[in-house]
């Protein structure tokens, strides 16, 4: 029985599926050990054997319903020929944006540059047999933010700056959408059986721009994934009550709520969709009693819904691996 697929596609199943965004990552000592020996993050994402090992690390420890491929949303700008580096402090920095070079990158050029990502997926698929393997992409807007801003918008962001050259913005948006669809196809072909779309910076958009830069581009990608008969999960982080419009326009199979979304509001306002996540990753830094209360709160609120346990953003590096085990078991033992 595939509990996760049944839940995403809204079929009855017994038990609540559970996995964690960033379940492979810096909170795991076995990841940090590999990372120490591999200071170049992009190169690490292009090492099929290490991609396999890192992807499987959390599955070796915890009773999870899925693996998520170890990679990064910034492999798309990298594959399109923009320089991508992870500097000290783990912050990404991108090189000069050369529109013509990007537009002239053919599908073959792109695939050749990041082929090891797909080889890594094949390796994982061989090893985990018929377990779920989640492939992922960044949404067009979130990739545009990194490509034009060239650094995380956390510190330095101005919306007008991103859209001031409308011709560039529109051309880049089309190219990125097309490349995302290609990247999705290749991940599915290599063995991914669910796709998640991360629109991590959707919350930076003024409300009146959500339709153009968030809803429409996500809808294009979602329709493409649905046409392949593969379930799709969307994560339009930070858009507040606009989650309801997102859901009715984009119609993904599953929607991941962030930690700012009130779960009771979500239960009442997000219809005909399964819901994933929500719990603030900071809660996992508290003591087990507090964690249990908060986890059970989400499980109780969504007990009548198709619900997948996950967080409202990625696992924080300070999280103890034992906490992930504790939470996984809480979900597993929920009657
Ligand atoms: O979820 C998983 O376990 C799969 C792997 C995964 C990574 N990045 C590995 C990673 C996934 C799904 C991502 C997606 C990603 N990457 C997003 C969308 C999700 C989100 O967090 O909002 C974004 C915005 C990025 C871009 C990115 N990659 C940033 C901003 C950073 C640095 C800061 C940070 O959040 O860690 C990364 C680096 C990165 N990607 C690490 C990992 C394990 C840490 C890198 C390290 O060890 O140096």
mmCIF file of C-alpha atoms and ligand atoms in Angstrom:
data_model
loop_
_atom_site.group_PDB
_atom_site.id
_atom_site.type_symbol
_atom_site.label_atom_id
_atom_site.label_comp_id
_atom_site.label_asym_id
_atom_site.label_seq_id
_atom_site.Cartn_x
_atom_site.Cartn_y
_atom_site.Cartn_z
ATOM 1 C CA UNK A 1 0.000 0.000 0.000
ATOM 2 C CA UNK A 2 1.347 3.428 -0.889
ATOM 3 C CA UNK A 3 -0.006 5.634 1.886
ATOM 4 C CA UNK A 4 1.551 8.833 0.519
ATOM 5 C CA UNK A 5 0.273 8.518 -3.069
ATOM 6 C CA UNK A 6 -3.174 7.508 -1.794
ATOM 7 C CA UNK A 7 -3.256 10.549 0.448
ATOM 8 C CA UNK A 8 -2.070 13.016 -2.223
ATOM 9 C CA UNK A 9 -4.592 11.759 -4.719
ATOM 10 C CA UNK A 10 -7.295 11.978 -2.055
ATOM 11 C CA UNK A 11 -8.032 8.301 -1.765
ATOM 12 C CA UNK A 12 -8.805 6.678 1.565
ATOM 13 C CA UNK A 13 -5.788 5.200 3.289
ATOM 14 C CA UNK A 14 -4.867 4.142 6.763
ATOM 15 C CA UNK A 15 -2.317 6.171 8.683
ATOM 16 C CA UNK A 16 -0.841 9.616 8.114
ATOM 17 C CA UNK A 17 2.121 9.847 5.721
ATOM 18 C CA UNK A 18 5.204 11.708 6.962
ATOM 19 C CA UNK A 19 8.381 13.166 5.453
ATOM 20 C CA UNK A 20 10.354 16.376 6.067
ATOM 21 C CA UNK A 21 11.492 19.174 3.784
ATOM 22 C CA UNK A 22 15.310 19.272 4.066
ATOM 23 C CA UNK A 23 15.256 15.825 5.673
ATOM 24 C CA UNK A 24 18.710 15.309 4.143
ATOM 25 C CA UNK A 25 20.905 18.123 5.321
ATOM 26 C CA UNK A 26 23.009 19.890 7.877
ATOM 27 C CA UNK A 27 21.214 18.616 11.016
ATOM 28 C CA UNK A 28 22.560 15.109 10.225
ATOM 29 C CA UNK A 29 26.171 14.420 11.319
ATOM 30 C CA UNK A 30 26.567 11.927 8.443
ATOM 31 C CA UNK A 31 25.665 14.703 5.962
ATOM 32 C CA UNK A 32 28.067 17.174 7.597
ATOM 33 C CA UNK A 33 30.827 14.610 7.307
ATOM 34 C CA UNK A 34 30.347 14.260 3.537
ATOM 35 C CA UNK A 35 29.956 18.029 3.202
ATOM 36 C CA UNK A 36 33.258 18.701 4.987
ATOM 37 C CA UNK A 37 35.074 16.645 2.379
ATOM 38 C CA UNK A 38 33.144 18.336 -0.462
ATOM 39 C CA UNK A 39 33.414 22.110 -0.099
ATOM 40 C CA UNK A 40 31.937 22.740 -3.562
ATOM 41 C CA UNK A 41 28.166 22.361 -3.096
ATOM 42 C CA UNK A 42 27.304 22.308 -6.832
ATOM 43 C CA UNK A 43 29.931 19.640 -7.450
ATOM 44 C CA UNK A 44 28.427 17.612 -4.611
ATOM 45 C CA UNK A 45 24.991 17.840 -6.307
ATOM 46 C CA UNK A 46 26.672 16.449 -9.465
ATOM 47 C CA UNK A 47 28.199 13.378 -7.783
ATOM 48 C CA UNK A 48 25.702 10.591 -8.427
ATOM 49 C CA UNK A 49 27.101 8.239 -5.801
ATOM 50 C CA UNK A 50 27.087 10.909 -3.045
ATOM 51 C CA UNK A 51 23.656 12.169 -4.179
ATOM 52 C CA UNK A 52 22.388 8.626 -3.648
ATOM 53 C CA UNK A 53 24.079 8.260 -0.258
ATOM 54 C CA UNK A 54 22.822 11.632 1.048
ATOM 55 C CA UNK A 55 19.278 11.084 -0.246
ATOM 56 C CA UNK A 56 19.096 7.764 1.579
ATOM 57 C CA UNK A 57 20.662 8.935 4.868
ATOM 58 C CA UNK A 58 17.363 9.993 6.515
ATOM 59 C CA UNK A 59 15.640 6.786 5.348
ATOM 60 C CA UNK A 60 18.288 4.736 7.115
ATOM 61 C CA UNK A 61 17.411 6.463 10.385
ATOM 62 C CA UNK A 62 13.682 7.177 10.280
ATOM 63 C CA UNK A 63 10.496 5.420 9.184
ATOM 64 C CA UNK A 64 9.577 7.932 6.453
ATOM 65 C CA UNK A 65 7.109 7.653 3.558
ATOM 66 C CA UNK A 66 9.400 9.204 0.955
ATOM 67 C CA UNK A 67 12.896 10.150 -0.041
ATOM 68 C CA UNK A 68 13.441 13.595 -1.585
ATOM 69 C CA UNK A 69 16.288 13.778 -4.029
ATOM 70 C CA UNK A 70 19.355 15.616 -2.707
ATOM 71 C CA UNK A 71 19.822 18.500 -5.137
ATOM 72 C CA UNK A 72 19.010 22.217 -5.254
ATOM 73 C CA UNK A 73 16.583 24.538 -7.031
ATOM 74 C CA UNK A 74 19.635 26.508 -8.233
ATOM 75 C CA UNK A 75 20.717 23.625 -10.501
ATOM 76 C CA UNK A 76 18.448 25.242 -13.129
ATOM 77 C CA UNK A 77 20.330 28.572 -13.338
ATOM 78 C CA UNK A 78 23.550 26.534 -13.205
ATOM 79 C CA UNK A 79 22.383 24.326 -16.098
ATOM 80 C CA UNK A 80 21.453 27.464 -18.052
ATOM 81 C CA UNK A 81 25.033 28.698 -17.778
ATOM 82 C CA UNK A 82 24.783 31.230 -14.941
ATOM 83 C CA UNK A 83 27.534 30.855 -12.367
ATOM 84 C CA UNK A 84 26.246 29.554 -8.987
ATOM 85 C CA UNK A 85 28.418 29.381 -5.888
ATOM 86 C CA UNK A 86 27.747 28.693 -2.227
ATOM 87 C CA UNK A 87 29.967 30.955 -0.197
ATOM 88 C CA UNK A 88 30.969 30.713 3.464
ATOM 89 C CA UNK A 89 27.885 30.771 5.670
ATOM 90 C CA UNK A 90 26.170 28.630 3.019
ATOM 91 C CA UNK A 91 24.618 31.547 1.170
ATOM 92 C CA UNK A 92 24.224 31.201 -2.582
ATOM 93 C CA UNK A 93 25.790 33.774 -4.910
ATOM 94 C CA UNK A 94 25.070 33.881 -8.625
ATOM 95 C CA UNK A 95 27.195 35.303 -11.416
ATOM 96 C CA UNK A 96 26.330 37.967 -13.992
ATOM 97 C CA UNK A 97 22.973 37.313 -15.721
ATOM 98 C CA UNK A 98 23.680 37.049 -19.457
ATOM 99 C CA UNK A 99 20.232 36.839 -21.046
ATOM 100 C CA UNK A 100 21.418 35.876 -24.529
ATOM 101 C CA UNK A 101 23.580 33.066 -23.223
ATOM 102 C CA UNK A 102 20.631 31.747 -21.224
ATOM 103 C CA UNK A 103 18.125 32.038 -24.071
ATOM 104 C CA UNK A 104 20.576 30.295 -26.426
ATOM 105 C CA UNK A 105 21.148 27.335 -24.092
ATOM 106 C CA UNK A 106 19.577 24.390 -25.891
ATOM 107 C CA UNK A 107 17.788 21.529 -24.133
ATOM 108 C CA UNK A 108 20.784 19.316 -24.997
ATOM 109 C CA UNK A 109 23.265 21.826 -23.479
ATOM 110 C CA UNK A 110 21.170 21.976 -20.304
ATOM 111 C CA UNK A 111 20.805 18.215 -19.933
ATOM 112 C CA UNK A 112 24.494 17.601 -20.619
ATOM 113 C CA UNK A 113 25.474 20.058 -17.913
ATOM 114 C CA UNK A 114 23.351 18.484 -15.177
ATOM 115 C CA UNK A 115 23.031 14.871 -16.357
ATOM 116 C CA UNK A 116 24.562 13.572 -13.048
ATOM 117 C CA UNK A 117 21.444 14.857 -11.224
ATOM 118 C CA UNK A 118 19.380 12.383 -13.266
ATOM 119 C CA UNK A 119 21.979 9.637 -12.863
ATOM 120 C CA UNK A 120 21.753 10.190 -9.086
ATOM 121 C CA UNK A 121 17.956 9.767 -9.218
ATOM 122 C CA UNK A 122 18.405 6.488 -11.123
ATOM 123 C CA UNK A 123 20.833 5.267 -8.451
ATOM 124 C CA UNK A 124 18.387 6.124 -5.678
ATOM 125 C CA UNK A 125 15.518 4.435 -7.516
ATOM 126 C CA UNK A 126 17.551 1.230 -7.871
ATOM 127 C CA UNK A 127 18.334 1.224 -4.170
ATOM 128 C CA UNK A 128 14.910 2.112 -2.698
ATOM 129 C CA UNK A 129 12.936 -0.088 -5.132
ATOM 130 C CA UNK A 130 9.289 0.980 -5.120
ATOM 131 C CA UNK A 131 9.440 3.493 -2.253
ATOM 132 C CA UNK A 132 8.371 7.070 -3.052
ATOM 133 C CA UNK A 133 11.000 9.369 -4.496
ATOM 134 C CA UNK A 134 10.128 13.064 -4.632
ATOM 135 C CA UNK A 135 11.718 15.143 -7.373
ATOM 136 C CA UNK A 136 11.491 18.933 -7.144
ATOM 137 C CA UNK A 137 11.904 22.273 -8.888
ATOM 138 C CA UNK A 138 11.895 25.917 -7.896
ATOM 139 C CA UNK A 139 8.889 27.822 -9.256
ATOM 140 C CA UNK A 140 9.595 30.371 -12.022
ATOM 141 C CA UNK A 141 9.239 33.448 -9.767
ATOM 142 C CA UNK A 142 11.570 32.073 -7.071
ATOM 143 C CA UNK A 143 14.199 31.201 -9.695
ATOM 144 C CA UNK A 144 13.827 34.647 -11.269
ATOM 145 C CA UNK A 145 14.469 36.261 -7.889
ATOM 146 C CA UNK A 146 17.760 34.381 -7.501
ATOM 147 C CA UNK A 147 18.798 34.871 -11.132
ATOM 148 C CA UNK A 148 18.163 38.621 -11.243
ATOM 149 C CA UNK A 149 18.992 39.465 -7.615
ATOM 150 C CA UNK A 150 22.052 37.152 -7.727
ATOM 151 C CA UNK A 151 21.863 36.579 -3.977
ATOM 152 C CA UNK A 152 19.278 35.628 -1.404
ATOM 153 C CA UNK A 153 16.562 38.313 -1.243
ATOM 154 C CA UNK A 154 16.625 38.014 2.552
ATOM 155 C CA UNK A 155 18.987 40.949 2.890
ATOM 156 C CA UNK A 156 18.686 42.842 -0.311
ATOM 157 C CA UNK A 157 15.430 42.895 -2.259
ATOM 158 C CA UNK A 158 13.510 45.411 -4.305
ATOM 159 C CA UNK A 159 10.518 44.231 -6.356
ATOM 160 C CA UNK A 160 10.783 47.112 -8.841
ATOM 161 C CA UNK A 161 14.357 46.066 -9.547
ATOM 162 C CA UNK A 162 13.307 42.556 -10.543
ATOM 163 C CA UNK A 163 10.665 43.750 -13.005
ATOM 164 C CA UNK A 164 12.140 47.064 -14.212
ATOM 165 C CA UNK A 165 13.255 45.590 -17.541
ATOM 166 C CA UNK A 166 9.936 43.984 -18.584
ATOM 167 C CA UNK A 167 11.371 42.567 -21.788
ATOM 168 C CA UNK A 168 14.127 40.762 -19.864
ATOM 169 C CA UNK A 169 11.752 39.626 -17.123
ATOM 170 C CA UNK A 170 9.239 38.189 -19.606
ATOM 171 C CA UNK A 171 11.853 36.454 -21.779
ATOM 172 C CA UNK A 172 13.550 34.982 -18.724
ATOM 173 C CA UNK A 173 10.222 33.841 -17.286
ATOM 174 C CA UNK A 174 9.357 31.939 -20.503
ATOM 175 C CA UNK A 175 12.820 30.324 -20.713
ATOM 176 C CA UNK A 176 12.755 29.319 -17.057
ATOM 177 C CA UNK A 177 9.236 27.821 -17.387
ATOM 178 C CA UNK A 178 10.298 25.752 -20.365
ATOM 179 C CA UNK A 179 13.444 24.564 -18.566
ATOM 180 C CA UNK A 180 11.503 23.664 -15.416
ATOM 181 C CA UNK A 181 9.212 21.421 -17.519
ATOM 182 C CA UNK A 182 12.242 19.762 -19.101
ATOM 183 C CA UNK A 183 13.866 19.268 -15.677
ATOM 184 C CA UNK A 184 10.632 17.728 -14.360
ATOM 185 C CA UNK A 185 10.405 15.341 -17.346
ATOM 186 C CA UNK A 186 13.977 14.168 -16.890
ATOM 187 C CA UNK A 187 13.487 13.595 -13.138
ATOM 188 C CA UNK A 188 10.350 11.530 -13.809
ATOM 189 C CA UNK A 189 12.105 9.554 -16.526
ATOM 190 C CA UNK A 190 14.943 8.813 -14.057
ATOM 191 C CA UNK A 191 12.545 7.542 -11.374
ATOM 192 C CA UNK A 192 10.906 10.380 -9.417
ATOM 193 C CA UNK A 193 7.218 9.512 -8.822
ATOM 194 C CA UNK A 194 6.030 12.745 -7.118
ATOM 195 C CA UNK A 195 7.079 16.348 -7.865
ATOM 196 C CA UNK A 196 7.117 19.281 -5.435
ATOM 197 C CA UNK A 197 7.302 22.879 -6.679
ATOM 198 C CA UNK A 198 8.978 25.316 -4.262
ATOM 199 C CA UNK A 199 7.850 28.933 -4.611
ATOM 200 C CA UNK A 200 9.854 29.964 -1.553
ATOM 201 C CA UNK A 201 9.738 33.695 -2.331
ATOM 202 C CA UNK A 202 6.096 34.000 -3.468
ATOM 203 C CA UNK A 203 5.562 36.031 -0.281
ATOM 204 C CA UNK A 204 7.673 38.887 -1.678
ATOM 205 C CA UNK A 205 5.117 39.603 -4.406
ATOM 206 C CA UNK A 206 2.666 42.481 -4.006
ATOM 207 C CA UNK A 207 -0.859 41.012 -3.976
ATOM 208 C CA UNK A 208 -1.761 42.500 -7.366
ATOM 209 C CA UNK A 209 1.253 40.779 -8.963
ATOM 210 C CA UNK A 210 0.508 37.276 -7.626
ATOM 211 C CA UNK A 211 -1.510 36.285 -10.677
ATOM 212 C CA UNK A 212 1.199 37.124 -13.213
ATOM 213 C CA UNK A 213 4.267 35.900 -11.319
ATOM 214 C CA UNK A 214 2.945 33.152 -9.050
ATOM 215 C CA UNK A 215 -0.463 31.682 -10.014
ATOM 216 C CA UNK A 216 -0.049 31.563 -13.804
ATOM 217 C CA UNK A 217 3.529 30.185 -13.860
ATOM 218 C CA UNK A 218 2.704 27.564 -11.202
ATOM 219 C CA UNK A 219 -0.433 26.591 -13.161
ATOM 220 C CA UNK A 220 1.655 25.984 -16.289
ATOM 221 C CA UNK A 221 4.050 23.682 -14.458
ATOM 222 C CA UNK A 222 1.244 21.902 -12.569
ATOM 223 C CA UNK A 223 -0.678 21.211 -15.785
ATOM 224 C CA UNK A 224 2.486 19.873 -17.376
ATOM 225 C CA UNK A 225 3.095 17.498 -14.445
ATOM 226 C CA UNK A 226 -0.554 16.388 -14.365
ATOM 227 C CA UNK A 227 -0.354 15.538 -18.080
ATOM 228 C CA UNK A 228 2.329 13.001 -17.124
ATOM 229 C CA UNK A 229 0.000 11.441 -14.533
ATOM 230 C CA UNK A 230 2.365 12.302 -11.711
ATOM 231 C CA UNK A 231 1.059 13.815 -8.439
ATOM 232 C CA UNK A 232 2.198 17.372 -7.751
ATOM 233 C CA UNK A 233 2.645 19.270 -4.467
ATOM 234 C CA UNK A 234 2.855 23.097 -4.473
ATOM 235 C CA UNK A 235 4.489 25.300 -1.822
ATOM 236 C CA UNK A 236 3.715 28.992 -2.412
ATOM 237 C CA UNK A 237 5.404 30.125 0.797
ATOM 238 C CA UNK A 238 4.367 33.342 2.504
ATOM 239 C CA UNK A 239 1.227 34.316 0.548
ATOM 240 C CA UNK A 240 -1.122 34.224 3.561
ATOM 241 C CA UNK A 241 -4.832 34.167 2.738
ATOM 242 C CA UNK A 242 -3.977 34.102 -0.978
ATOM 243 C CA UNK A 243 -3.380 30.365 -0.467
ATOM 244 C CA UNK A 244 -7.142 30.046 -1.133
ATOM 245 C CA UNK A 245 -6.891 31.781 -4.545
ATOM 246 C CA UNK A 246 -3.729 29.856 -5.355
ATOM 247 C CA UNK A 247 -5.536 26.605 -4.653
ATOM 248 C CA UNK A 248 -8.639 27.375 -6.686
ATOM 249 C CA UNK A 249 -6.635 28.669 -9.677
ATOM 250 C CA UNK A 250 -3.650 26.298 -9.727
ATOM 251 C CA UNK A 251 -5.427 23.135 -8.463
ATOM 252 C CA UNK A 252 -2.429 21.059 -7.392
ATOM 253 C CA UNK A 253 -3.037 17.573 -5.986
ATOM 254 C CA UNK A 254 -1.530 18.706 -2.683
ATOM 255 C CA UNK A 255 -0.613 22.042 -1.116
ATOM 256 C CA UNK A 256 2.072 22.607 1.543
ATOM 257 C CA UNK A 257 1.078 25.304 4.027
ATOM 258 C CA UNK A 258 3.791 27.411 5.665
ATOM 259 C CA UNK A 259 4.090 28.121 9.402
ATOM 260 C CA UNK A 260 2.286 31.465 9.119
ATOM 261 C CA UNK A 261 -0.916 29.869 7.797
ATOM 262 C CA UNK A 262 -3.503 29.172 10.512
ATOM 263 C CA UNK A 263 -4.214 25.424 10.169
ATOM 264 C CA UNK A 264 -7.899 25.859 11.122
ATOM 265 C CA UNK A 265 -8.284 28.496 8.399
ATOM 266 C CA UNK A 266 -6.535 26.138 5.955
ATOM 267 C CA UNK A 267 -8.873 23.276 6.827
ATOM 268 C CA UNK A 268 -11.895 25.491 6.168
ATOM 269 C CA UNK A 269 -10.632 27.331 3.091
ATOM 270 C CA UNK A 270 -8.464 24.944 1.090
ATOM 271 C CA UNK A 271 -10.920 22.601 -0.558
ATOM 272 C CA UNK A 272 -10.578 19.625 -2.894
ATOM 273 C CA UNK A 273 -6.856 19.325 -2.185
ATOM 274 C CA UNK A 274 -4.742 17.363 0.249
ATOM 275 C CA UNK A 275 -2.764 19.433 2.716
ATOM 276 C CA UNK A 276 0.853 18.948 3.734
ATOM 277 C CA UNK A 277 3.000 20.476 6.457
ATOM 278 C CA UNK A 278 2.532 23.648 8.455
ATOM 279 C CA UNK A 279 4.370 23.136 11.746
ATOM 280 C CA UNK A 280 6.968 25.835 12.427
ATOM 281 C CA UNK A 281 10.436 24.185 12.173
ATOM 282 C CA UNK A 282 11.460 26.222 15.261
ATOM 283 C CA UNK A 283 9.045 24.132 17.357
ATOM 284 C CA UNK A 284 11.403 21.180 16.828
ATOM 285 C CA UNK A 285 14.018 23.029 18.908
ATOM 286 C CA UNK A 286 11.758 22.861 22.016
ATOM 287 C CA UNK A 287 11.403 20.016 24.526
ATOM 288 C CA UNK A 288 9.557 16.800 23.656
ATOM 289 C CA UNK A 289 6.432 17.679 25.656
ATOM 290 C CA UNK A 290 5.946 20.949 23.790
ATOM 291 C CA UNK A 291 6.738 19.274 20.470
ATOM 292 C CA UNK A 292 4.167 16.540 21.134
ATOM 293 C CA UNK A 293 1.460 19.113 21.887
ATOM 294 C CA UNK A 294 2.133 21.057 18.688
ATOM 295 C CA UNK A 295 2.396 17.984 16.444
ATOM 296 C CA UNK A 296 -0.846 16.571 17.850
ATOM 297 C CA UNK A 297 -2.542 19.917 17.294
ATOM 298 C CA UNK A 298 -1.877 19.627 13.520
ATOM 299 C CA UNK A 299 -2.849 15.938 13.464
ATOM 300 C CA UNK A 300 -6.127 16.647 15.283
ATOM 301 C CA UNK A 301 -7.089 19.657 13.183
ATOM 302 C CA UNK A 302 -6.576 17.709 9.968
ATOM 303 C CA UNK A 303 -7.939 14.356 11.190
ATOM 304 C CA UNK A 304 -10.861 14.494 8.727
ATOM 305 C CA UNK A 305 -8.728 15.746 5.796
ATOM 306 C CA UNK A 306 -6.180 14.084 3.531
ATOM 307 C CA UNK A 307 -3.143 15.287 5.477
ATOM 308 C CA UNK A 308 0.589 14.625 5.100
ATOM 309 C CA UNK A 309 2.703 15.472 8.102
ATOM 310 C CA UNK A 310 5.638 17.777 7.271
ATOM 311 C CA UNK A 311 6.866 21.214 8.377
ATOM 312 C CA UNK A 312 6.038 24.766 7.318
ATOM 313 C CA UNK A 313 9.580 25.096 5.891
ATOM 314 C CA UNK A 314 12.786 23.027 5.955
ATOM 315 C CA UNK A 315 14.318 21.294 8.989
ATOM 316 C CA UNK A 316 16.675 23.768 10.724
ATOM 317 C CA UNK A 317 20.365 22.806 11.018
ATOM 318 C CA UNK A 318 20.148 23.074 14.847
ATOM 319 C CA UNK A 319 17.507 20.290 15.032
ATOM 320 C CA UNK A 320 18.526 17.108 16.851
ATOM 321 C CA UNK A 321 18.160 13.968 14.693
ATOM 322 C CA UNK A 322 16.439 12.329 17.706
ATOM 323 C CA UNK A 323 13.702 14.934 17.409
ATOM 324 C CA UNK A 324 12.950 13.894 13.833
ATOM 325 C CA UNK A 325 12.722 10.310 15.064
ATOM 326 C CA UNK A 326 10.451 11.356 17.945
ATOM 327 C CA UNK A 327 8.095 13.270 15.625
ATOM 328 C CA UNK A 328 8.028 10.504 13.004
ATOM 329 C CA UNK A 329 7.020 8.015 15.691
ATOM 330 C CA UNK A 330 4.325 10.349 17.051
ATOM 331 C CA UNK A 331 2.763 10.482 13.586
ATOM 332 C CA UNK A 332 3.170 6.734 13.047
ATOM 333 C CA UNK A 333 1.497 5.888 16.359
ATOM 334 C CA UNK A 334 -1.419 8.284 15.887
ATOM 335 C CA UNK A 335 -4.679 6.336 15.886
HETATM 336 O O1 LIG B 1 14.675 18.731 1.104
HETATM 337 C C1 LIG B 1 15.677 18.027 0.913
HETATM 338 O O2 LIG B 1 16.197 17.308 1.812
HETATM 339 C C2 LIG B 1 16.245 17.937 -0.494
HETATM 340 C C3 LIG B 1 17.284 18.820 -0.798
HETATM 341 C C4 LIG B 1 17.058 20.300 -1.019
HETATM 342 C C5 LIG B 1 18.135 21.230 -0.896
HETATM 343 N N1 LIG B 1 17.711 22.439 -1.326
HETATM 344 C C6 LIG B 1 19.505 20.903 -0.427
HETATM 345 C C7 LIG B 1 20.314 21.967 0.185
HETATM 346 C C8 LIG B 1 15.946 21.016 -1.462
HETATM 347 C C9 LIG B 1 14.523 20.540 -1.707
HETATM 348 C C10 LIG B 1 16.365 22.369 -1.666
HETATM 349 C C11 LIG B 1 15.496 23.426 -2.206
HETATM 350 C C12 LIG B 1 15.918 24.834 -2.145
HETATM 351 N N2 LIG B 1 17.163 25.351 -2.362
HETATM 352 C C13 LIG B 1 15.030 25.923 -1.931
HETATM 353 C C14 LIG B 1 13.546 25.791 -1.747
HETATM 354 C C15 LIG B 1 13.175 25.419 -0.360
HETATM 355 C C16 LIG B 1 13.427 26.462 0.674
HETATM 356 O O3 LIG B 1 14.272 26.222 1.547
HETATM 357 O O4 LIG B 1 12.765 27.520 0.616
HETATM 358 C C17 LIG B 1 15.796 27.105 -1.959
HETATM 359 C C18 LIG B 1 15.277 28.501 -1.770
HETATM 360 C C19 LIG B 1 17.152 26.724 -2.239
HETATM 361 C C20 LIG B 1 18.319 27.638 -2.425
HETATM 362 C C21 LIG B 1 19.331 27.407 -1.367
HETATM 363 N N3 LIG B 1 20.090 26.251 -1.262
HETATM 364 C C22 LIG B 1 19.710 28.268 -0.301
HETATM 365 C C23 LIG B 1 19.098 29.628 -0.047
HETATM 366 C C24 LIG B 1 20.711 27.616 0.430
HETATM 367 C C25 LIG B 1 21.524 28.154 1.582
HETATM 368 C C26 LIG B 1 20.792 28.292 2.844
HETATM 369 C C27 LIG B 1 20.030 27.084 3.314
HETATM 370 O O5 LIG B 1 18.798 27.202 3.319
HETATM 371 O O6 LIG B 1 20.614 26.049 3.613
HETATM 372 C C28 LIG B 1 20.892 26.332 -0.162
HETATM 373 C C29 LIG B 1 21.862 25.304 0.278
HETATM 374 C C30 LIG B 1 21.367 23.920 0.503
HETATM 375 N N4 LIG B 1 20.487 23.243 -0.299
HETATM 376 C C31 LIG B 1 21.783 23.060 1.563
HETATM 377 C C32 LIG B 1 21.143 21.827 1.349
HETATM 378 C C33 LIG B 1 21.302 20.570 2.157
HETATM 379 C C34 LIG B 1 22.791 23.398 2.648
HETATM 380 C C35 LIG B 1 24.084 23.536 1.981
HETATM 381 C C36 LIG B 1 25.298 23.221 2.755
HETATM 382 O O7 LIG B 1 25.434 22.166 3.365
HETATM 383 O O8 LIG B 1 26.181 24.042 2.589
#
